Coordinates of N, CA and C in Angstrom, one line a residue:
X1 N 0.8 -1.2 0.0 CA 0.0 0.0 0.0 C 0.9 1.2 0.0
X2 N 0.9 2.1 -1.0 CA 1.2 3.2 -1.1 C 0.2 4.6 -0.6
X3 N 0.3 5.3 0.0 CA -0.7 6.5 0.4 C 0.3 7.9 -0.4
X4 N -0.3 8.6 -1.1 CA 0.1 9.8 -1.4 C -1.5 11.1 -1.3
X5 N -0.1 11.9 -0.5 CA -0.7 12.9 -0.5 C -0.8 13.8 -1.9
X6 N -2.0 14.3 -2.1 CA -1.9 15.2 -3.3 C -3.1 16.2 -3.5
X7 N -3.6 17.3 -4.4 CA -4.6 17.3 -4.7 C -5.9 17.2 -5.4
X8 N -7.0 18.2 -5.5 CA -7.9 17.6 -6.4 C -7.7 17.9 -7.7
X9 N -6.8 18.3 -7.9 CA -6.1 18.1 -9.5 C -6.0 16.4 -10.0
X10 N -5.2 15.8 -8.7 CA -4.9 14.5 -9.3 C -6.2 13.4 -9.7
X11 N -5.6 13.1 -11.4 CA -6.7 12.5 -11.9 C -6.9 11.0 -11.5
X12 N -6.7 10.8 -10.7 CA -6.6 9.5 -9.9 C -7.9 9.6 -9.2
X13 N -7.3 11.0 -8.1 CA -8.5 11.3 -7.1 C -9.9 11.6 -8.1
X14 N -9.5 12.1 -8.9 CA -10.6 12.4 -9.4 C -11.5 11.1 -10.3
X15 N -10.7 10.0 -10.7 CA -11.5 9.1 -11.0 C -12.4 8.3 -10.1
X16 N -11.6 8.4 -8.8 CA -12.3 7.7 -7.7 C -13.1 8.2 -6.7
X17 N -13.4 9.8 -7.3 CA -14.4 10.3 -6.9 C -15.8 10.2 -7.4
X18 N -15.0 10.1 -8.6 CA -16.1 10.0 -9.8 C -17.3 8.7 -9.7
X19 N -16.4 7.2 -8.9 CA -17.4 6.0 -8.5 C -18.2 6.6 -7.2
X20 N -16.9 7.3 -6.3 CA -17.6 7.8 -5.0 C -19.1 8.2 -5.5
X21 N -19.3 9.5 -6.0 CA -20.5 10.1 -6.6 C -21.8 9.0 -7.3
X22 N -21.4 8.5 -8.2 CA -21.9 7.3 -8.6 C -23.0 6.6 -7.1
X23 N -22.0 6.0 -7.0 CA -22.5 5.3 -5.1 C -23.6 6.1 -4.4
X24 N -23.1 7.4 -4.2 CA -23.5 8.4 -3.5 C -25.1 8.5 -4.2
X25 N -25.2 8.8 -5.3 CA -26.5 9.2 -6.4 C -27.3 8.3 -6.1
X26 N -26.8 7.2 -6.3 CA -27.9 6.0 -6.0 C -27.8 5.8 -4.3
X27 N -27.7 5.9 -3.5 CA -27.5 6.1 -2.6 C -28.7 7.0 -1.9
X28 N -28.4 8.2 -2.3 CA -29.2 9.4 -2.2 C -30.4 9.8 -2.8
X29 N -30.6 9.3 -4.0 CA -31.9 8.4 -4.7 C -32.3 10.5 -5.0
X30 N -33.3 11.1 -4.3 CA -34.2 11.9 -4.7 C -33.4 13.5 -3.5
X31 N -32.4 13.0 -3.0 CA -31.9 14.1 -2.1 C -30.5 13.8 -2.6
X32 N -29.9 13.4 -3.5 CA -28.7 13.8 -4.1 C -28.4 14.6 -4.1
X33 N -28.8 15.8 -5.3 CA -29.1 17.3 -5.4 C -28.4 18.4 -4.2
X34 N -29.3 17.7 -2.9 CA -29.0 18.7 -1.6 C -27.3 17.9 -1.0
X35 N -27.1 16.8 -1.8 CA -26.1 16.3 -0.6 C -24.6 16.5 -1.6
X36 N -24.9 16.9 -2.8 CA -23.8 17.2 -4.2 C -23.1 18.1 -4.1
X37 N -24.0 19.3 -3.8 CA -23.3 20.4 -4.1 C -22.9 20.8 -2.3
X38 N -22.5 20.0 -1.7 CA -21.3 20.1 -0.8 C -20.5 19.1 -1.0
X39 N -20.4 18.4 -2.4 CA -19.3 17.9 -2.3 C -18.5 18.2 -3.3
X40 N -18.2 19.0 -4.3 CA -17.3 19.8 -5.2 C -16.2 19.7 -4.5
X41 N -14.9 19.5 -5.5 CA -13.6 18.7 -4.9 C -12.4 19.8 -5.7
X42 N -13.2 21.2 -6.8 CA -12.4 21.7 -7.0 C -11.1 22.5 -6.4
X43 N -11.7 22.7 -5.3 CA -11.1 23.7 -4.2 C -10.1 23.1 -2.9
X44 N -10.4 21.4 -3.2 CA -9.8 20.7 -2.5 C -7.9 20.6 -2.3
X45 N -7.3 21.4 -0.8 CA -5.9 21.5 -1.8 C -5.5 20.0 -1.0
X46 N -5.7 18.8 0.3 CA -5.5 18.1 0.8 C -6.3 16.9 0.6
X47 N -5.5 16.3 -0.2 CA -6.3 14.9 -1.0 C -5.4 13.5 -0.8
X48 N -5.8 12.6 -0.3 CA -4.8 11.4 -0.6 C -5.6 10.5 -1.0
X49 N -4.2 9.7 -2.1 CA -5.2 8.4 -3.2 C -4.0 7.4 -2.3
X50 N -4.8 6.6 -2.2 CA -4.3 5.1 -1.9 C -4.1 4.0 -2.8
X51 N -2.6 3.5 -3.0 CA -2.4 2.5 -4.1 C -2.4 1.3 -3.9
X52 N -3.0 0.4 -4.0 CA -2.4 -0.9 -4.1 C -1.9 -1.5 -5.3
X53 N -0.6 -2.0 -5.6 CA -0.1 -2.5 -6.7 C -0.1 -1.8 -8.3
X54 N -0.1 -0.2 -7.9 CA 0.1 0.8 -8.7 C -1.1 1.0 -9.1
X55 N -2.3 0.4 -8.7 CA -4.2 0.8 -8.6 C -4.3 1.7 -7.8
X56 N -4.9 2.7 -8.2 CA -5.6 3.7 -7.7 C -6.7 2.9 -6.7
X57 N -7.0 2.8 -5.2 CA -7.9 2.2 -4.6 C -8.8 3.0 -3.7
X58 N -8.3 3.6 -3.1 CA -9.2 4.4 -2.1 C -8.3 6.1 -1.7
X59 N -9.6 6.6 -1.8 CA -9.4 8.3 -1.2 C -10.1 8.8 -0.1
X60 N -9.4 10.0 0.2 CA -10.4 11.3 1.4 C -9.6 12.2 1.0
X61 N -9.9 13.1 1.7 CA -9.7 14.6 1.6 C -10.2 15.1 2.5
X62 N -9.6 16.6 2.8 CA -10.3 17.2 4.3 C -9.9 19.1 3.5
X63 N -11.0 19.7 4.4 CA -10.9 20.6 4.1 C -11.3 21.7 5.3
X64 N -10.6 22.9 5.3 CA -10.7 24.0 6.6 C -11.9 24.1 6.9
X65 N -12.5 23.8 8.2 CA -14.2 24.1 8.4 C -14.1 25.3 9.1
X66 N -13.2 25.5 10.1 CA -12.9 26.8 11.0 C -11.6 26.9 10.8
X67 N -10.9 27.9 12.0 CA -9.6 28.3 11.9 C -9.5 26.7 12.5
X68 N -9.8 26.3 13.5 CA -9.1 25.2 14.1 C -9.2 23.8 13.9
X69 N -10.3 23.7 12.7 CA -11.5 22.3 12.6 C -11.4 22.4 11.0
X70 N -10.9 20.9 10.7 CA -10.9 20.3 9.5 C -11.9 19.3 9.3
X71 N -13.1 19.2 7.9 CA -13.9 18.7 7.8 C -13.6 17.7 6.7
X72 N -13.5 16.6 7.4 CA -13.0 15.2 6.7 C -14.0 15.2 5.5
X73 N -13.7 14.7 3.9 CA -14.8 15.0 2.9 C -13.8 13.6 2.0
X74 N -14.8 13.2 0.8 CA -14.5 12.1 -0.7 C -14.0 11.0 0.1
X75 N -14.4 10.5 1.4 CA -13.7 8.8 1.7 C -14.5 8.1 0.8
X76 N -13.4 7.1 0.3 CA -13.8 6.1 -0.8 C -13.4 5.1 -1.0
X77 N -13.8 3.5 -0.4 CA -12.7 2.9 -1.5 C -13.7 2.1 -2.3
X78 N -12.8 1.8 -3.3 CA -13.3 0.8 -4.3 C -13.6 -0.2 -4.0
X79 N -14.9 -1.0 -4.7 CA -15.3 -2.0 -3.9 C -14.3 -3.5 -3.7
X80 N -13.4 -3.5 -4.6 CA -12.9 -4.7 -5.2 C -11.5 -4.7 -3.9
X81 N -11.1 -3.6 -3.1 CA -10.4 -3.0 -2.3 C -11.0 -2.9 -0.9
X82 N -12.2 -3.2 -0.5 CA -12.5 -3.1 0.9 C -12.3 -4.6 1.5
X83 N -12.6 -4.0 3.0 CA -12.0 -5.2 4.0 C -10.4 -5.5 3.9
X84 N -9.4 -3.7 3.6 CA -8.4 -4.4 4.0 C -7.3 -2.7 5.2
X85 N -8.4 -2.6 5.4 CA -8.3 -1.0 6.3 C -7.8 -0.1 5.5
X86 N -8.3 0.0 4.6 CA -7.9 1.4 3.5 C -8.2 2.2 4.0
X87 N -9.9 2.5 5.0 CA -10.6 3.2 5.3 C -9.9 4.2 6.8
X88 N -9.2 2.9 7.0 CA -8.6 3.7 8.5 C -7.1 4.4 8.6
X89 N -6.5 4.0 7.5 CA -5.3 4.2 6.7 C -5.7 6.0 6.4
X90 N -6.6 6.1 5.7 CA -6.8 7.1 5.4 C -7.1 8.2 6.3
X91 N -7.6 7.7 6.9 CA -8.5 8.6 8.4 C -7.2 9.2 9.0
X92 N -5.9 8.0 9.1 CA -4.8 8.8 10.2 C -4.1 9.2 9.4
X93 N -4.2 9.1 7.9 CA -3.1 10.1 7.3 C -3.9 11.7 7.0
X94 N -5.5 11.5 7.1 CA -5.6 12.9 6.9 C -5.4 13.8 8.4
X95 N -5.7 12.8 9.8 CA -5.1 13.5 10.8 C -4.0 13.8 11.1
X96 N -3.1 13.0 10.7 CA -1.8 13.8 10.2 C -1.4 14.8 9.7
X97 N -2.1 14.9 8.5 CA -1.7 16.0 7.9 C -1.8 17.0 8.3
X98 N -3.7 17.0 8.9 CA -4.0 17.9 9.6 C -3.7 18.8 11.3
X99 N -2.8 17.6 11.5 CA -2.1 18.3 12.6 C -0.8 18.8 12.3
X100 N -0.1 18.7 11.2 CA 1.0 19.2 10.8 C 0.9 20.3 9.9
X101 N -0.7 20.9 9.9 CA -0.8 22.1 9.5 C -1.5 22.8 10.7
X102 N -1.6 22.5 11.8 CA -1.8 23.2 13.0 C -3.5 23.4 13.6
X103 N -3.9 22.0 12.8 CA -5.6 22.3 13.1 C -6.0 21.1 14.9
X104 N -6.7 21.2 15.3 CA -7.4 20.5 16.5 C -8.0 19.8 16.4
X105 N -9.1 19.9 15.4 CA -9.9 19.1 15.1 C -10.2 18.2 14.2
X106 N -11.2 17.3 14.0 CA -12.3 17.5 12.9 C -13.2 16.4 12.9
X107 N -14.2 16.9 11.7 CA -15.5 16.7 11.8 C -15.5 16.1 10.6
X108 N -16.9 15.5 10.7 CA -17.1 14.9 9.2 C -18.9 14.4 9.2
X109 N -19.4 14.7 8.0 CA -20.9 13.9 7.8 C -20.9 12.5 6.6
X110 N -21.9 12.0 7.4 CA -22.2 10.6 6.6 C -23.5 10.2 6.9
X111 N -23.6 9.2 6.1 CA -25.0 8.8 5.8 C -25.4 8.0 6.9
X112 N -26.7 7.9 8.1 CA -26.9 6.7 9.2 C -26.9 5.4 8.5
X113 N -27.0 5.2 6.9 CA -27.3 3.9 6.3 C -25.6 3.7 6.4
X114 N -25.0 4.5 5.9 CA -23.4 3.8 5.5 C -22.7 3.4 6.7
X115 N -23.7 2.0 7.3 CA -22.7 1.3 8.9 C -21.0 1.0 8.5
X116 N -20.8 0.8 7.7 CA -18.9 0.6 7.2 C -18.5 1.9 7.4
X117 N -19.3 2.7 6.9 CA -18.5 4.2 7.0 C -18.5 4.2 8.8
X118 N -19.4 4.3 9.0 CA -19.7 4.9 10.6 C -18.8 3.9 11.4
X119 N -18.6 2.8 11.4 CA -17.8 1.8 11.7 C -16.1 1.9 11.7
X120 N -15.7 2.6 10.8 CA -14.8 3.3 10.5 C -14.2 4.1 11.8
X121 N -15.3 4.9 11.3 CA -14.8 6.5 11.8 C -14.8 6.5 13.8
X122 N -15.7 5.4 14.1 CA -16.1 4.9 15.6 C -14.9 4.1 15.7
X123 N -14.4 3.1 14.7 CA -12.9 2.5 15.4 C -11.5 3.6 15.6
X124 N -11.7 4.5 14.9 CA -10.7 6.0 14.7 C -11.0 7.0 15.7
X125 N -11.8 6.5 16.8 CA -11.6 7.5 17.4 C -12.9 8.9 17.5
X126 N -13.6 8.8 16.4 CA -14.6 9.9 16.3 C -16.1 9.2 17.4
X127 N -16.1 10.7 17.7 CA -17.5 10.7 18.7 C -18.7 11.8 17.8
X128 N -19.5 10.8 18.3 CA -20.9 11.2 17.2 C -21.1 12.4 18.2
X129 N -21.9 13.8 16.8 CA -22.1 15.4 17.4 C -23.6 15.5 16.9
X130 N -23.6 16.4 17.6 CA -25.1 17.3 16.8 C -24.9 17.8 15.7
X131 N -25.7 17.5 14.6 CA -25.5 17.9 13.2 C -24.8 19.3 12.9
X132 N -24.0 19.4 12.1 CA -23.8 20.8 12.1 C -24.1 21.6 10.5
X133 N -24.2 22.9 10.9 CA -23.7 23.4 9.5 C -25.2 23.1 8.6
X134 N -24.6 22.9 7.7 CA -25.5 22.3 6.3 C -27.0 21.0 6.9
X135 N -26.4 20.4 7.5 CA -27.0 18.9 7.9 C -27.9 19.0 9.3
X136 N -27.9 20.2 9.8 CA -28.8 20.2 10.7 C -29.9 19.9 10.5
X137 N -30.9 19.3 11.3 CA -32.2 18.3 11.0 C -32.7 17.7 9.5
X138 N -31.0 17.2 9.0 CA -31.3 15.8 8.2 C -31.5 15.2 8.9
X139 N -32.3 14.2 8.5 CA -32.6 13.0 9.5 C -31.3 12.1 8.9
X140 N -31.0 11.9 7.5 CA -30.7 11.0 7.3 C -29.2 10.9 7.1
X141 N -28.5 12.3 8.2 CA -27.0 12.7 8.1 C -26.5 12.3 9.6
X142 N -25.4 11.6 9.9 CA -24.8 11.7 11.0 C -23.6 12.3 10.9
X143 N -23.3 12.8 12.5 CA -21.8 13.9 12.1 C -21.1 13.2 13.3
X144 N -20.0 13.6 13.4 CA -18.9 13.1 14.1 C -17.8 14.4 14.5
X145 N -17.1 13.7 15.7 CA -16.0 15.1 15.5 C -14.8 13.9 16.6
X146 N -13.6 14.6 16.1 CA -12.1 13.7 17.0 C -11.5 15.2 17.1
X147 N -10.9 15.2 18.2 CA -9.4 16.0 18.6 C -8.4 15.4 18.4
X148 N -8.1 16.1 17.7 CA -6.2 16.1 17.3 C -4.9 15.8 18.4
X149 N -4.7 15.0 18.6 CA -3.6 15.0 19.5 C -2.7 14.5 19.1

């Protein structure tokens, strides 16, 4: 497993965003729409693609929510690639990153259906919050938040 850091330029990230979305649409069925346009990856400058055997397999990215709070965003892996902790792989290199750019936090939303995801983010360390931001009284959004240490 290779992990690189990069951004949303890289066309890697961007192919495996591209299934991410995919997933997500059907997923999101008739509330896509509301859950899309917070996910635009142009602006994204902290992105990592995960390799296995020179395959592009799984991504995240995080982005500044406050001065102090980084909002974890595009976890993904490919189906053919799960069950081998890509998902958590990822989680501690974006907390890395993000503490080596001087942030405390962060936060992240996900779907109550995606138990893998939330499963994830509960073995890493995150504690479930009150929705924030955008996602207040979605029903169908959970949020999370970890300190940085």
């Amino acid at each position: 497993m290779i992990i690189q850091r990069t951004d949303s330029n890289s066309s890697d990230f961007k192919i495996l965003v591209k299934s991410l979305d995919a997933n997500l649409a059907e997923h999101n069925g008739d509330d896509d729409a509301f859950f899309a346009q917070f996910n635009k990856i142009d602006m994204i400058k902290n992105c990592i693609v995960v390799y296995i055997d020179k395959v592009p397999a799984a991504c995240g990215a995080f982005k500044e929510f406050t001065e102090d709070t980084v909002e974890i965003k595009r976890m993904f892996t490919n189906p053919e690639f799960r069950k081998r902790g890509l998902g958590s792989a990822i989680v501690k290199e974006l907390e890395s990153w993000a503490k080596e750019l001087g942030y405390q936090k962060a936060v992240l939303e996900t779907s109550k259906d995606l138990t893998n995801a939330i499963s994830v983010y509960e073995k890493n360390g995150f504690q479930k919050i009150p929705n924030y931001g955008q996602y207040i009284g979605v029903e169908s959004s959970v949020c999370f938040e970890k300190e940085l240490k």
